[in-house]
Coordinates of C-alpha atoms in Angstrom, one line a residue:
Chain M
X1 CA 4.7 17.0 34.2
X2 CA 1.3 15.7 32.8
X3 CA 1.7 12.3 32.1
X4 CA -1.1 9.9 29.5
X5 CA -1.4 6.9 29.6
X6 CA -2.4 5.5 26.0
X7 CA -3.2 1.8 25.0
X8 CA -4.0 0.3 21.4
X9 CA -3.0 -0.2 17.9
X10 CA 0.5 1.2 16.1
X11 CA 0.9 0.6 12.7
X12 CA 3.6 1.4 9.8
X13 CA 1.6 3.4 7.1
X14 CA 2.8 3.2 3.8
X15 CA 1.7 6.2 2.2
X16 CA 1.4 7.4 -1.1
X17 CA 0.3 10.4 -3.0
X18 CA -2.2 9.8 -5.6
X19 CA -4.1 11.9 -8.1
X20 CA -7.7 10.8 -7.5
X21 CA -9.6 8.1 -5.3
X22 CA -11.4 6.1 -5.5
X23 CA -8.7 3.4 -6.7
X24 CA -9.3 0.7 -9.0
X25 CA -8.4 -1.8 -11.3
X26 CA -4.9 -1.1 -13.0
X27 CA -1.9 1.0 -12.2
X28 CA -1.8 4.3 -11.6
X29 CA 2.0 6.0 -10.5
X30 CA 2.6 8.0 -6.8
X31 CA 4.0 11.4 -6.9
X32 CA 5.0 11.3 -3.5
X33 CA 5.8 8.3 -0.8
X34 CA 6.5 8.3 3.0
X35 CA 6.5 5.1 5.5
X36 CA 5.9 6.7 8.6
X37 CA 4.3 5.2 11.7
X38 CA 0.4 5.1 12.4
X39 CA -2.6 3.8 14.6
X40 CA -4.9 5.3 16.2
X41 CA -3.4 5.3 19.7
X42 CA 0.4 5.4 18.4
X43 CA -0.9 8.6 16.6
X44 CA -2.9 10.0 19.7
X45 CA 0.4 9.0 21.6
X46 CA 2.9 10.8 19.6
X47 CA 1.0 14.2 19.7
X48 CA 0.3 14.3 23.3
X49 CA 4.0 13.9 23.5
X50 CA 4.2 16.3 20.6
X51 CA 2.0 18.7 22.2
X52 CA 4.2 18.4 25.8
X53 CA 3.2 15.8 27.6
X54 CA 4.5 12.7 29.3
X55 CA 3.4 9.1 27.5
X56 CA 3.4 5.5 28.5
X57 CA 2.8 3.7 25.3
X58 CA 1.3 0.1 25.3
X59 CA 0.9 -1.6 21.8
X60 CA 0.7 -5.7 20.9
X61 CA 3.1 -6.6 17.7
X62 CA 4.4 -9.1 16.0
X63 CA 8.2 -9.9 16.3
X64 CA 9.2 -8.9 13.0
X65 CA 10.8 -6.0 11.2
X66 CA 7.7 -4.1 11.0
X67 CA 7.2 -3.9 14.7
X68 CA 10.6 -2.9 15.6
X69 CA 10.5 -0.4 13.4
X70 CA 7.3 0.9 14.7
X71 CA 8.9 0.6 18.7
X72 CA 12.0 2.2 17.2
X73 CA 9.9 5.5 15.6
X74 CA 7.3 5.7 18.7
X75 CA 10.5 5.7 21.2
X76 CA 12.4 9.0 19.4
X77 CA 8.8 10.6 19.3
X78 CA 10.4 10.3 23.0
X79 CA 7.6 8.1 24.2
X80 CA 8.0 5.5 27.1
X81 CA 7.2 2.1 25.1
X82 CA 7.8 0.1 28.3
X83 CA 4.5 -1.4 28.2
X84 CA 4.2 -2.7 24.7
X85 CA 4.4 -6.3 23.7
X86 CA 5.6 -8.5 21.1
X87 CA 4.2 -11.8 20.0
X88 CA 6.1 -14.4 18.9
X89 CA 5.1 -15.4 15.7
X90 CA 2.3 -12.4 14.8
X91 CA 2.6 -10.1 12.4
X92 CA 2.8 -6.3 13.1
X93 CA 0.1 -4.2 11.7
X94 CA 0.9 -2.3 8.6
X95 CA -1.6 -0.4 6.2
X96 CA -1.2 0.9 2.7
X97 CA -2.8 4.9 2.7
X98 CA -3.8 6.4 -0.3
X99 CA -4.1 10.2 -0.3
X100 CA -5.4 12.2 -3.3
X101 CA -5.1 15.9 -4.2
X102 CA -8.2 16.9 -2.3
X103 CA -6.4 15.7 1.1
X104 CA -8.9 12.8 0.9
X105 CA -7.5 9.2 2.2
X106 CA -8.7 5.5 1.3
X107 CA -6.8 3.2 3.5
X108 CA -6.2 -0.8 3.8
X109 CA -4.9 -2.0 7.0
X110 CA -3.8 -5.8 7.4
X111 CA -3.3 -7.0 11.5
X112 CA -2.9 -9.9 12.6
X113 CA -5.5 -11.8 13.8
X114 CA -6.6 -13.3 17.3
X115 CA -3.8 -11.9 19.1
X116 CA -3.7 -12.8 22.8
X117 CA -4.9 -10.4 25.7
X118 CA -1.7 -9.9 27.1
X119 CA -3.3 -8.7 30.4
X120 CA 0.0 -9.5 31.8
X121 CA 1.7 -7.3 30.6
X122 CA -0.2 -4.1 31.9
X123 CA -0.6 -2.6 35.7
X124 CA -3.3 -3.9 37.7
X125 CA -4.3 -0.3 38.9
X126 CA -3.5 3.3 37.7
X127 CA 0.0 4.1 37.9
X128 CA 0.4 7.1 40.7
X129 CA 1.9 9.7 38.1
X130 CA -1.0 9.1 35.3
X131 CA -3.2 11.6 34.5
X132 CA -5.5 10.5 31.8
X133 CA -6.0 6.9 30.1
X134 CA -6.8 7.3 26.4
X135 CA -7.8 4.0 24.7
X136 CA -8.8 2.5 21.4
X137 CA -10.6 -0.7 20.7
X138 CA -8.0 -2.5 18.8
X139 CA -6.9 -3.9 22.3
X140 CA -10.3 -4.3 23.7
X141 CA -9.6 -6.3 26.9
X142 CA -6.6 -3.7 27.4
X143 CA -8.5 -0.9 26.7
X144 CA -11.1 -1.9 29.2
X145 CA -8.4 -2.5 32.2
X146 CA -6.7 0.9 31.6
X147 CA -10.1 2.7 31.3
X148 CA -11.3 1.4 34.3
X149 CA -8.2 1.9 36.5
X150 CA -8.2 5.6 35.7
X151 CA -12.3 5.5 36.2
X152 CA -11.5 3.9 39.5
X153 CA -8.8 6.5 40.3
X154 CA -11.3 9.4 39.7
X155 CA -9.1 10.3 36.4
X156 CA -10.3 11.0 32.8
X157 CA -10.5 7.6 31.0
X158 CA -11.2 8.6 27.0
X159 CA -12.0 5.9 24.4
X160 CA -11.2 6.7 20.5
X161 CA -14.3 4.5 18.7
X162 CA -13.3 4.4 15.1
X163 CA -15.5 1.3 14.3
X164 CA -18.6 -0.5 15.9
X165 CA -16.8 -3.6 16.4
X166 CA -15.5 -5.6 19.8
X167 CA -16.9 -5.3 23.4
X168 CA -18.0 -2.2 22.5
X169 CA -20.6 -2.0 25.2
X170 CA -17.6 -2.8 28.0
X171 CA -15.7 -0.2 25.9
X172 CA -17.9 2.9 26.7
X173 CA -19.0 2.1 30.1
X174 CA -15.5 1.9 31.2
X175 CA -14.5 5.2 29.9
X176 CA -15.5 8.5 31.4
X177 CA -15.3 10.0 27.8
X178 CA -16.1 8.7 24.4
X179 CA -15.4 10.5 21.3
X180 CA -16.8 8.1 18.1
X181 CA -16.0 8.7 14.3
X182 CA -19.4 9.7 12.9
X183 CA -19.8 6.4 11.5
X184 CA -19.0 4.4 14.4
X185 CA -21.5 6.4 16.4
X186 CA -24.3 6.2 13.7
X187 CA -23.5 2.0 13.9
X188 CA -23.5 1.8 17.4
X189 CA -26.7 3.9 18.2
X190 CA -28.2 2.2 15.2
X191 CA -29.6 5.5 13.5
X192 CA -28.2 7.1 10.2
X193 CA -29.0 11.1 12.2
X194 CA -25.9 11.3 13.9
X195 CA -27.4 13.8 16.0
X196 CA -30.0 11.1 17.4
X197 CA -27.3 9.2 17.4
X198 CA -25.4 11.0 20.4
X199 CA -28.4 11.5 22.1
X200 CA -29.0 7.6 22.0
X201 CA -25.3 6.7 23.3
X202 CA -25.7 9.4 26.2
X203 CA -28.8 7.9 27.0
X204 CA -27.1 4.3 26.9
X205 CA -24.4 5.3 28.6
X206 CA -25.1 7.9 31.3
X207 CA -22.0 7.6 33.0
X208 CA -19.5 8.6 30.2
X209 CA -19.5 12.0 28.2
X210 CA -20.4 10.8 24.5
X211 CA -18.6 13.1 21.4
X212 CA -18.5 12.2 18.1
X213 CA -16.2 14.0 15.4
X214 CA -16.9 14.2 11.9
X215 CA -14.1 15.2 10.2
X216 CA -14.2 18.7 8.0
X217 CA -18.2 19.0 9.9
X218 CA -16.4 19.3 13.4
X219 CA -17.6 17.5 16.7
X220 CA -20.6 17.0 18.4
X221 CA -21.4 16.2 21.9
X222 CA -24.6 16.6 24.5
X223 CA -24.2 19.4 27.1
X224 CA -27.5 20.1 29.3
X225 CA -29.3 16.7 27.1
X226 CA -29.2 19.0 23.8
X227 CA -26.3 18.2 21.4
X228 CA -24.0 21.0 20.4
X229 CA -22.0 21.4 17.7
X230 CA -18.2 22.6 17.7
X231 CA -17.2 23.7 13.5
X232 CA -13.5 22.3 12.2
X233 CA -10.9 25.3 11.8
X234 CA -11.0 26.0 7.9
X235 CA -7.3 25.4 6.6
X236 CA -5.8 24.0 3.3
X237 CA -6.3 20.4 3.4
X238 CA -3.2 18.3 2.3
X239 CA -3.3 15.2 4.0
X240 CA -6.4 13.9 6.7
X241 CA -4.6 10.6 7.9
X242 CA -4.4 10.5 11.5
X243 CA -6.4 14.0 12.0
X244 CA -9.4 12.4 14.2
X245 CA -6.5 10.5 16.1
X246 CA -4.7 14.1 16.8
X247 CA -8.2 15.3 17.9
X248 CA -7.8 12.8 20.2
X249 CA -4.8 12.6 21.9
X250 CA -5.1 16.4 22.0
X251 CA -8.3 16.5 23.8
X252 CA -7.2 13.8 26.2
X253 CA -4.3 15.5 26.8
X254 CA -6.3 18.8 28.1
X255 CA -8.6 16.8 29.8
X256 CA -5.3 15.5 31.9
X257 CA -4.4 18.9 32.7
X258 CA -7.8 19.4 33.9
X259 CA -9.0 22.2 30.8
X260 CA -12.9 22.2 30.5
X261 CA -14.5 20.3 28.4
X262 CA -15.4 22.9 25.8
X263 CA -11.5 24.5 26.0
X264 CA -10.8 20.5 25.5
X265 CA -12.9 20.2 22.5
X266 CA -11.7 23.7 20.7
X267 CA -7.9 22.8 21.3
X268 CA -8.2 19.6 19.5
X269 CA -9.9 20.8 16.7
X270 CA -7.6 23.1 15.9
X271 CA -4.4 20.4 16.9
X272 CA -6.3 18.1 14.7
X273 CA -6.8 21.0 11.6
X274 CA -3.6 22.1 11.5
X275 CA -2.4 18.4 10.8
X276 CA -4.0 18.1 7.4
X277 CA -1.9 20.9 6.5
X278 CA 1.0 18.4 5.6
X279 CA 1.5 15.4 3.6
X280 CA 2.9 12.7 5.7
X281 CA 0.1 11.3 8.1
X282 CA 1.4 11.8 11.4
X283 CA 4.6 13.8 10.9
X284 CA 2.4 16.8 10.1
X285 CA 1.4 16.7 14.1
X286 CA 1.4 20.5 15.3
X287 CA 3.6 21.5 18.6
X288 CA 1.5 23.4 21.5
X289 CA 2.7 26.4 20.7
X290 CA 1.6 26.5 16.6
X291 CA -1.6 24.8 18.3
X292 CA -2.6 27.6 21.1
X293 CA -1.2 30.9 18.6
X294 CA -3.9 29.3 16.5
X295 CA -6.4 29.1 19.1
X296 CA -5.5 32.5 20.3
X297 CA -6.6 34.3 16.8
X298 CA -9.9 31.5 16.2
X299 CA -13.1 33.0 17.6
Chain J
X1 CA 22.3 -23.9 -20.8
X2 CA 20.1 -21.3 -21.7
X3 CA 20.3 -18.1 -20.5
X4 CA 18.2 -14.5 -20.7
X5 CA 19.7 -11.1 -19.8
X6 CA 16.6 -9.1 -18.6
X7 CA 16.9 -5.5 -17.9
X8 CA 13.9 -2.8 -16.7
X9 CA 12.0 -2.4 -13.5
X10 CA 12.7 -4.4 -10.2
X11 CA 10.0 -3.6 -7.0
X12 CA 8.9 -4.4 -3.6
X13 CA 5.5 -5.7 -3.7
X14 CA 3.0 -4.8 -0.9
X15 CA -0.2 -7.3 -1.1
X16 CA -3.3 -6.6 0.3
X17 CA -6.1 -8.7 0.1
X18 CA -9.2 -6.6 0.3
X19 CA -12.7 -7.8 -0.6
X20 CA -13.8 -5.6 -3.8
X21 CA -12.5 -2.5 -6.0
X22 CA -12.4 0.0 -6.4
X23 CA -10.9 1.6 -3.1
X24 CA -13.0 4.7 -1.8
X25 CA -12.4 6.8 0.8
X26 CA -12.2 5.4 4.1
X27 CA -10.8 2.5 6.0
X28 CA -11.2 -1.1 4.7
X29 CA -9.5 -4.4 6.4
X30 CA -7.4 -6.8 4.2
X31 CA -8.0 -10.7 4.8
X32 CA -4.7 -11.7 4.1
X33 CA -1.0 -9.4 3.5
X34 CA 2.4 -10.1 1.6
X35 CA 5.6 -8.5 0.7
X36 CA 7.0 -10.2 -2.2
X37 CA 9.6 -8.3 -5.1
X38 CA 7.3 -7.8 -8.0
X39 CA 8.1 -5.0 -11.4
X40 CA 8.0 -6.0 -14.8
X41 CA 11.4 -6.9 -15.8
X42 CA 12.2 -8.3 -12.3
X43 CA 8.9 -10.4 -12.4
X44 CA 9.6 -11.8 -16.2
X45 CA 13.2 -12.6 -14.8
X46 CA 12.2 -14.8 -11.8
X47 CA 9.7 -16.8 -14.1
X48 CA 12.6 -17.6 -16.6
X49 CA 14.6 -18.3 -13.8
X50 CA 12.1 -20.9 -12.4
X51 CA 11.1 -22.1 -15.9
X52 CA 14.6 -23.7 -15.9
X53 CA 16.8 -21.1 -17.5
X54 CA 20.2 -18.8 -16.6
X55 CA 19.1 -15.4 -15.9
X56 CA 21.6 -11.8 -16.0
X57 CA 19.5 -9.4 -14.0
X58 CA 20.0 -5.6 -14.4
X59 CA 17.8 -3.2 -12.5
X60 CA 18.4 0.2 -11.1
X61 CA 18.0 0.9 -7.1
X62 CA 18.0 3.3 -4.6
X63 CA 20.8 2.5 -1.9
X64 CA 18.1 2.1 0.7
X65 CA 16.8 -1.1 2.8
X66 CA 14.1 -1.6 0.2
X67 CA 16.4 -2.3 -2.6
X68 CA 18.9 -4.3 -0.3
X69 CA 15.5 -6.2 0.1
X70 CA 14.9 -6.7 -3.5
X71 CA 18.2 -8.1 -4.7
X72 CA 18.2 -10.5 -2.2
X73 CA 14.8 -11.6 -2.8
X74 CA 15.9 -12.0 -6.9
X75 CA 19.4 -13.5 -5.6
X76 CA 17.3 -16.4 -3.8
X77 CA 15.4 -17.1 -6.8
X78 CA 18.9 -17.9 -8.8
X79 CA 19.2 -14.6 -10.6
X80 CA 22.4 -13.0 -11.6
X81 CA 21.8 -9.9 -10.8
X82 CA 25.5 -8.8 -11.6
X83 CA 24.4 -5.9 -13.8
X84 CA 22.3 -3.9 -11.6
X85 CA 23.3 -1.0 -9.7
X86 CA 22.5 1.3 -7.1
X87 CA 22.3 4.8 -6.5
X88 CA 23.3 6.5 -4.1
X89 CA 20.7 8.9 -2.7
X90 CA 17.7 7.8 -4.7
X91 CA 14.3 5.8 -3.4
X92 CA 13.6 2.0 -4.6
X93 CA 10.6 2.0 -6.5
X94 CA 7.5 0.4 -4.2
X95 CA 3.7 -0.5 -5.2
X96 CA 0.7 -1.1 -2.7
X97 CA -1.2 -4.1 -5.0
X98 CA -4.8 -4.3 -3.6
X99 CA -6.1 -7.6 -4.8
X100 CA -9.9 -8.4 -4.7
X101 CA -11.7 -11.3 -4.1
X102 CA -12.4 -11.7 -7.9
X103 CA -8.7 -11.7 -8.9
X104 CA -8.9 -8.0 -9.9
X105 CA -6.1 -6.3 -9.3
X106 CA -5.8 -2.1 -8.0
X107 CA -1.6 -1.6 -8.2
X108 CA -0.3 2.2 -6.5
X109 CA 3.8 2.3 -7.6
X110 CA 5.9 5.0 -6.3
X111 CA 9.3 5.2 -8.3
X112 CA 11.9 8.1 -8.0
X113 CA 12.2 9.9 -10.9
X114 CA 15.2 11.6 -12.6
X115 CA 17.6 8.4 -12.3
X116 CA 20.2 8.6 -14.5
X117 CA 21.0 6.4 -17.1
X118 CA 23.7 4.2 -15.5
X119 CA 24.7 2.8 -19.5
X120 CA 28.2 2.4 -17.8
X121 CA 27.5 -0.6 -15.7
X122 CA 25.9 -2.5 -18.7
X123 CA 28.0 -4.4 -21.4
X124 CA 28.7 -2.2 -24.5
X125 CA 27.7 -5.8 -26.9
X126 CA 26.2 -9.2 -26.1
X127 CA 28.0 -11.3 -24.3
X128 CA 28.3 -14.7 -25.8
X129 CA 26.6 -16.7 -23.4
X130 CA 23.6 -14.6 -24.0
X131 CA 20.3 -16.1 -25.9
X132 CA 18.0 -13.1 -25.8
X133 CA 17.4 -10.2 -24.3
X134 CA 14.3 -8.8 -22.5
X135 CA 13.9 -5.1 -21.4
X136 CA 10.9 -3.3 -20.2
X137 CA 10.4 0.8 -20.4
X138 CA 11.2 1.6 -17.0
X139 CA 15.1 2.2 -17.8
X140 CA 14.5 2.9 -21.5
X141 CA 18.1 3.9 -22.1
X142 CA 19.1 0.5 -20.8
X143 CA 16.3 -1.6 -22.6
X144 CA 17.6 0.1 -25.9
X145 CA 21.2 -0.5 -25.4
X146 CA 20.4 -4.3 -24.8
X147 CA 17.9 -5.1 -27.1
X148 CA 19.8 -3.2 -29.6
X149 CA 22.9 -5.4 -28.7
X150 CA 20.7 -8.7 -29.0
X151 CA 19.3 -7.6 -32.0
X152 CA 22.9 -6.7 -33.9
X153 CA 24.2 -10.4 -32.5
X154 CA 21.2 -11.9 -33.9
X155 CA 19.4 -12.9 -31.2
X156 CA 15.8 -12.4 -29.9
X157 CA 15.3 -9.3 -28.1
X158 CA 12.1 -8.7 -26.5
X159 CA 10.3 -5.5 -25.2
X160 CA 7.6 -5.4 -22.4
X161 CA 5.4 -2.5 -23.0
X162 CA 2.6 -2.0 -20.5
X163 CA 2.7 1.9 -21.0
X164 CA 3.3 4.9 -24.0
X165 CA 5.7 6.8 -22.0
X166 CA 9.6 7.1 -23.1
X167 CA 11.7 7.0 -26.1
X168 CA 9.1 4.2 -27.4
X169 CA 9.6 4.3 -30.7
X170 CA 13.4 4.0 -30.2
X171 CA 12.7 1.1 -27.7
X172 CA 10.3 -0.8 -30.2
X173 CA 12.7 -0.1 -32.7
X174 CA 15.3 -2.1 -30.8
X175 CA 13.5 -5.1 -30.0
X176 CA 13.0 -8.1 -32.7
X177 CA 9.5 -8.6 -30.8
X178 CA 7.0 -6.0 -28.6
X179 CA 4.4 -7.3 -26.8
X180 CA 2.6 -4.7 -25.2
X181 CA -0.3 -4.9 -23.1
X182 CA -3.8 -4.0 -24.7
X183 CA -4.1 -0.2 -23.6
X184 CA -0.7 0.6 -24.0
X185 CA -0.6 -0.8 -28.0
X186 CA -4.0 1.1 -28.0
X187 CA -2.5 4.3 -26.7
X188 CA 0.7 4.0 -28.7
X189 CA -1.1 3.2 -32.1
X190 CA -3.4 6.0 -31.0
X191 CA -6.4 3.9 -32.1
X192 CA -9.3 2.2 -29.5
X193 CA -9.5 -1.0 -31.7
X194 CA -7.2 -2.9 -30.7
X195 CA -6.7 -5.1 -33.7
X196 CA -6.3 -1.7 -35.7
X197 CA -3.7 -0.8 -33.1
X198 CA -1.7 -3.8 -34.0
X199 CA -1.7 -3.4 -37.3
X200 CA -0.8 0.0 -37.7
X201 CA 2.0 -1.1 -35.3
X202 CA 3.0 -4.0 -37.3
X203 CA 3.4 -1.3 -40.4
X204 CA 4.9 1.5 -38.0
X205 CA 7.5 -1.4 -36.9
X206 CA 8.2 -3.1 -40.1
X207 CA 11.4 -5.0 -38.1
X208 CA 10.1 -5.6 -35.0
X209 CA 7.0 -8.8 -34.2
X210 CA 4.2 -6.6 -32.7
X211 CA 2.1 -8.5 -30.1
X212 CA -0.2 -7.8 -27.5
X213 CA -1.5 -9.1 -24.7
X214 CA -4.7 -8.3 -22.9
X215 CA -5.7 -10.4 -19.7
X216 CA -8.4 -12.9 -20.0
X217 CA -8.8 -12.3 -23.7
X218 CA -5.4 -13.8 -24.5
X219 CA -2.8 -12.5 -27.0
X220 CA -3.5 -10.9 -30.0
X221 CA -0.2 -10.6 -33.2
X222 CA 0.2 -10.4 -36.6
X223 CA 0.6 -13.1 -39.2
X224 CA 0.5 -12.8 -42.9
X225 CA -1.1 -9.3 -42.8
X226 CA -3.5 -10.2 -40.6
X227 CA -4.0 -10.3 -36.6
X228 CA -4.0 -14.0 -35.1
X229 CA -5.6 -14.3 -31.8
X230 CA -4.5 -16.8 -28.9
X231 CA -7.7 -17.6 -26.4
X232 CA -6.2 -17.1 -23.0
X233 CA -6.2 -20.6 -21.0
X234 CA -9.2 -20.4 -18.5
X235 CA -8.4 -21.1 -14.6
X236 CA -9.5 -20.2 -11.6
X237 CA -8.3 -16.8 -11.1
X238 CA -7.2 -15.8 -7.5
X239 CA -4.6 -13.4 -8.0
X240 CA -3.8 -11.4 -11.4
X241 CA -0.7 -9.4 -10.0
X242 CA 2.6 -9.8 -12.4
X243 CA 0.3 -12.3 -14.7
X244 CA 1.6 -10.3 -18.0
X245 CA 5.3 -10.2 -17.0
X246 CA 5.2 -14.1 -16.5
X247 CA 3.7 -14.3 -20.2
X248 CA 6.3 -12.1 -21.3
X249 CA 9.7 -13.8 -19.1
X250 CA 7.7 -17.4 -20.7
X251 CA 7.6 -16.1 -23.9
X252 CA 11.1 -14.9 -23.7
X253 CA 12.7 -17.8 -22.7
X254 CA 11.1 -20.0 -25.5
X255 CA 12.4 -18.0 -27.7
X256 CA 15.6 -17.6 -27.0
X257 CA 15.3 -21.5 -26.8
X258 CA 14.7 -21.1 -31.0
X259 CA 11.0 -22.2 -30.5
X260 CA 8.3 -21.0 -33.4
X261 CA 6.5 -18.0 -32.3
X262 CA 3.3 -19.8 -32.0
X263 CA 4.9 -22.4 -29.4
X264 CA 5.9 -19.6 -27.3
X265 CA 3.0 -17.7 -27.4
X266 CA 1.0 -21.2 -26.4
X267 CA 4.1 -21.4 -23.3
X268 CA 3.4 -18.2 -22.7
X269 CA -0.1 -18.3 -22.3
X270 CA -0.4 -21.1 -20.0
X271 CA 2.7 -19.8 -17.8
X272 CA 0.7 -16.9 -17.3
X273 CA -2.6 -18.5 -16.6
X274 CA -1.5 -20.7 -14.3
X275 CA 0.6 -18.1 -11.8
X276 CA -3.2 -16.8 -11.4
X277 CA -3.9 -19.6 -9.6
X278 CA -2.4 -18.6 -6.3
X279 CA -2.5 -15.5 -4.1
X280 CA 1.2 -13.6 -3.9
X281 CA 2.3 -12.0 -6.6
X282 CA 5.3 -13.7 -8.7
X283 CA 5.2 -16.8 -5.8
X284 CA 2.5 -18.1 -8.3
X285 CA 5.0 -18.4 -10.8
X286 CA 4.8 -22.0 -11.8
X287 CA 7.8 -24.0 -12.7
X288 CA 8.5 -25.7 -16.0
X289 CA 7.1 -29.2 -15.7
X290 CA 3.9 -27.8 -14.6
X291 CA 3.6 -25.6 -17.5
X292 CA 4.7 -28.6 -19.8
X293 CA 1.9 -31.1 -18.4
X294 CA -0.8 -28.1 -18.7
X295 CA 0.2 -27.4 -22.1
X296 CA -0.2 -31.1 -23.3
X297 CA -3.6 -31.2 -21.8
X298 CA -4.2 -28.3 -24.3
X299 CA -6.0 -28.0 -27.4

C-alpha cells in the first residue's frame, strides 16, 4: 500500500459561517459553526488517507486540550501520528476561519512561538515503506530533514509554500517538487507576474519542479522552460478552507504512486474543487472514487 | 450583602490579537491568543461579582464541553450560577473576538437558535435577598420574567440592550432602567440622532430610565426633558471587548446599592474605562477599590 510521509503544522479551525467579509469593527452573528481540525500538512495528511493511502503524520503541539484534540481527530482520520510531538508548556495552534456566502475565507491563526526543532524526534533517513515526503514550512528544520531523506532515497519530496517566510531557500532545494500559493511564489521570486515568477523559481532552483496554484485560476508550472497553465474544475463554491492543502496532499499522493506529472496535477485539482463544495473546511475532503468519476467525465 | 440576579447571554470567548480591521480574505497571524467566558449578561455578572457584590447567575447552555467550560469559568469568579440550565442537544453560544492594535474590536458569535424558553427553572417572584435585577435580550422571555419580578418588588431592574431584535418593547417595558448601546437605541427609536433616539425612547418608555451608551463618547440619558451627557473617562485603550457589559454590571450594582443615578453612571463609566486597559476580555475587569481611587481622582 502507498504510504506518505507528511510533516508540519495541525491546527483546530474554529469556523464560522458569515454573511460577508471583509470583517470589522462590531458584531456580526454566525449562521453556521464547526471546530474541525486544520493545517496545511494535517489537511494534506487527512486526504491522502482520505483518498487511500497510508500516512505517517509528524506535527509539534503544545500539551494542552487543543493538541489532544487535534492528535485525537488526525488518528480516526486513521493516520499514524507516531511521529508527532508535544511541548511541554506550548500552546497548540488554533485559528479562527471566517467563511462568507461566496465560499470566500479570511482566517486568523495564533501558534506558539519559537518552538524547538525537535529533530529528535524524526528518522534520520527515509523509512523503507515511504513513498513520498510532503512538507510545509511551519516545521522548517523538519521539513528540510524529511525532504532530503526522500531526495536522497530517489523518492518525490513535495514542499507546500503558503508564505515566503523561514529557510525558504533550504526549503525548495531540498524538495524535488514545490507547489507555492500564488502569493508566496510572487514574494519569493520577487515579481508581482506570477508567470515570471515560476520562471524565476525554476531558474533558482533547477533541481526541483516549481508549481504554483492559484485558487479558482488553477495551477501553473514550467514544462520544456515555458509555463503552462492547468484551469480549476468549475463547481459551486461553499467553503475554500483547506482546498490548496487537498491540492496538495492529492498531488503528492499520485506522485507516490508514481502518476505523471500532468495526471498528478489534473487529479488534485479536481480532489481540491470538489472540497469547496462543503462547508466545514476539511471534512468536505472527497474519497478517490467521487475524485477519479469526476476526473473520468472532465476533459 | 448586596446581591444582583443577572440573567441573558453567557459565552466562550476566542481572542485573537491581530494587527488592524477590518479582516479580508486571506490568512493573517495573531500576536497574542485567549479563551476567556465573555456574553453580555455573563460579562456584567463577573464585574459585579468582582466589584464586591453577591451574584445569582442564570444563563442558558448547550450540554456540550463548551458550556461545562463556561460555568466553571463564572463558578471561579464567585457566581451563583444556580439558575442556569442546560439543554440537552443544543450548541453553547461561541464568538471569535479579533482585537486590533488600536483597541478596535471585530466580534463573530455563533449561538443556536430555537432554544426554548426554560421559564421553569427561574423563580416565579423576587427572592428576598435580591437587590436588582439585570437581564440582557438574549433569553428575552427570561430577562422579562425577572425584570418584571424586580420591578413589581420594587427594586431596580436593568436591561442591556446592544441590539433591536426580540420582544423589545416588552423587555424595556419590564425594566425600571434601559441602557442600550448607541446603534441599538438608534435602530430601536428608528432615528440616526442619537439624542432624538433617546428622547423618543424616554416618551415611548414613560416608566422605564432610557440610557445609552456609546464607547469613547460616554453615556448619554435623560433628565428633566432633556438628554444629559457623561464624557467617557479617557485611558489608554488596549482592549474594548465586553467594555459595555462592565458599564452596565457597574452600573447595576450601584444601583441596587440605592446610589443616585448620576453616581452610578460616574461608577459605571470609570469601571468600564478602566477594563480597557488590559488585553483579555472580562480579565480587565477591575475590582472595586481600583474603581473607587480612579473615581476620586475624577472631575
Amino acid at each position: 500500500m502507498t504510504t506518505v510521509f507528511c510533516i508540519g503544522i495541525a491546527v483546530q479551525d474554529h469556523i464560522y459561517r458569515i454573511e460577508r467579509l471583509p470583517l470589522g469593527a462590531g458584531k456580526s452573528r454566525a449562521s453556521d459553526f464547526a471546530v474541525v481540525g486544520g493545517g496545511l500538512a494535517a489537511n494534506a495528511a487527512v486526504a491522502i488517507a482520505r483518498l487511500g493511502a497510508q500516512v505517517l503524520f509528524a506535527t509539534r503541539l503544545g500539551d494542552d486540550q487543543i493538541g489532544t484534540s487535534i492528535l485525537d481527530e488526525l488518528i480516526s482520520e486513521g493516520l499514524d501520528v507516531t511521529p508527532s510531538v508535544r511541548i511541554k508548556g506550548k500552546r497548540s495552534p488554533i485559528s479562527a476561519v471566517l467563511i462568507d456566502e461566496t465560499g470566500e475565507r479570511g482566517l486568523v491563526n495564533f501558534a506558539d512561538r519559537d518552538l524547538p526543532d525537535c529533530l529528535e524526534a524524526l528518522p534520520v533517513s527515509l523509512p523503507a515503506n515511504v513513498d513520498a515526503v510532503l512538507g510545509d514550512s511551519r516545521w522548517p528544520e523538519g521539513s528540510i530533514r524529511m525532504l532530503g531523506a526522500a531526495r536522497a532515497a530517489g523518492k518525490p519530496a513535495i514542499l507546500d509554500v503558503d508564505r515566503a517566510e523561514g529557510p525558504l531557500d533550504r526549503l525548495v532545494a531540498a524538495s524535488t517538487h514545490t507547489a507555492y500559493a500564488a502569493k508566496a511564489a510572487r514574494e519569493h521570486a520577487g515579481t508581482q507576474d506570477l508567470a515570471e515568477a515560476i520562471l524565476i523559481l525554476q531558474r533558482r532552483f533547477s533541481d526541483t519542479r516549481i508549481l504554483a496554484t492559484d485558487g479558482a485560476d488553477g495551477s501553473y508550472f514550467v514544462e520544456a522552460g515555458r509555463v503552462h497553465h492547468q484551469p480549476a474544475l468549475a463547481v459551486d463554491v461553499v467553503d475554500t478552507n483547506g482546498a490548496g492543502d487537498v491540492w496538495h496532499g492529492a498531488f503528492a499522493l499520485r506522485l507516490a504512486e508514481n502518476a505523471p506529472l500532468i495526471d498528478a496535477i489534473r487529479f488534485a485539482t479536481v480532489a481540491a474543487a470538489l472540497k469547496c463544495t462543503r462547508f466545514g473546511g476539511r471534512r468536505g475532503t472527497p474519497a478517490r472514487a467521487d475524485v477519479e468519476a469526476r476526473l473520468k467525465d472532465w476533459t
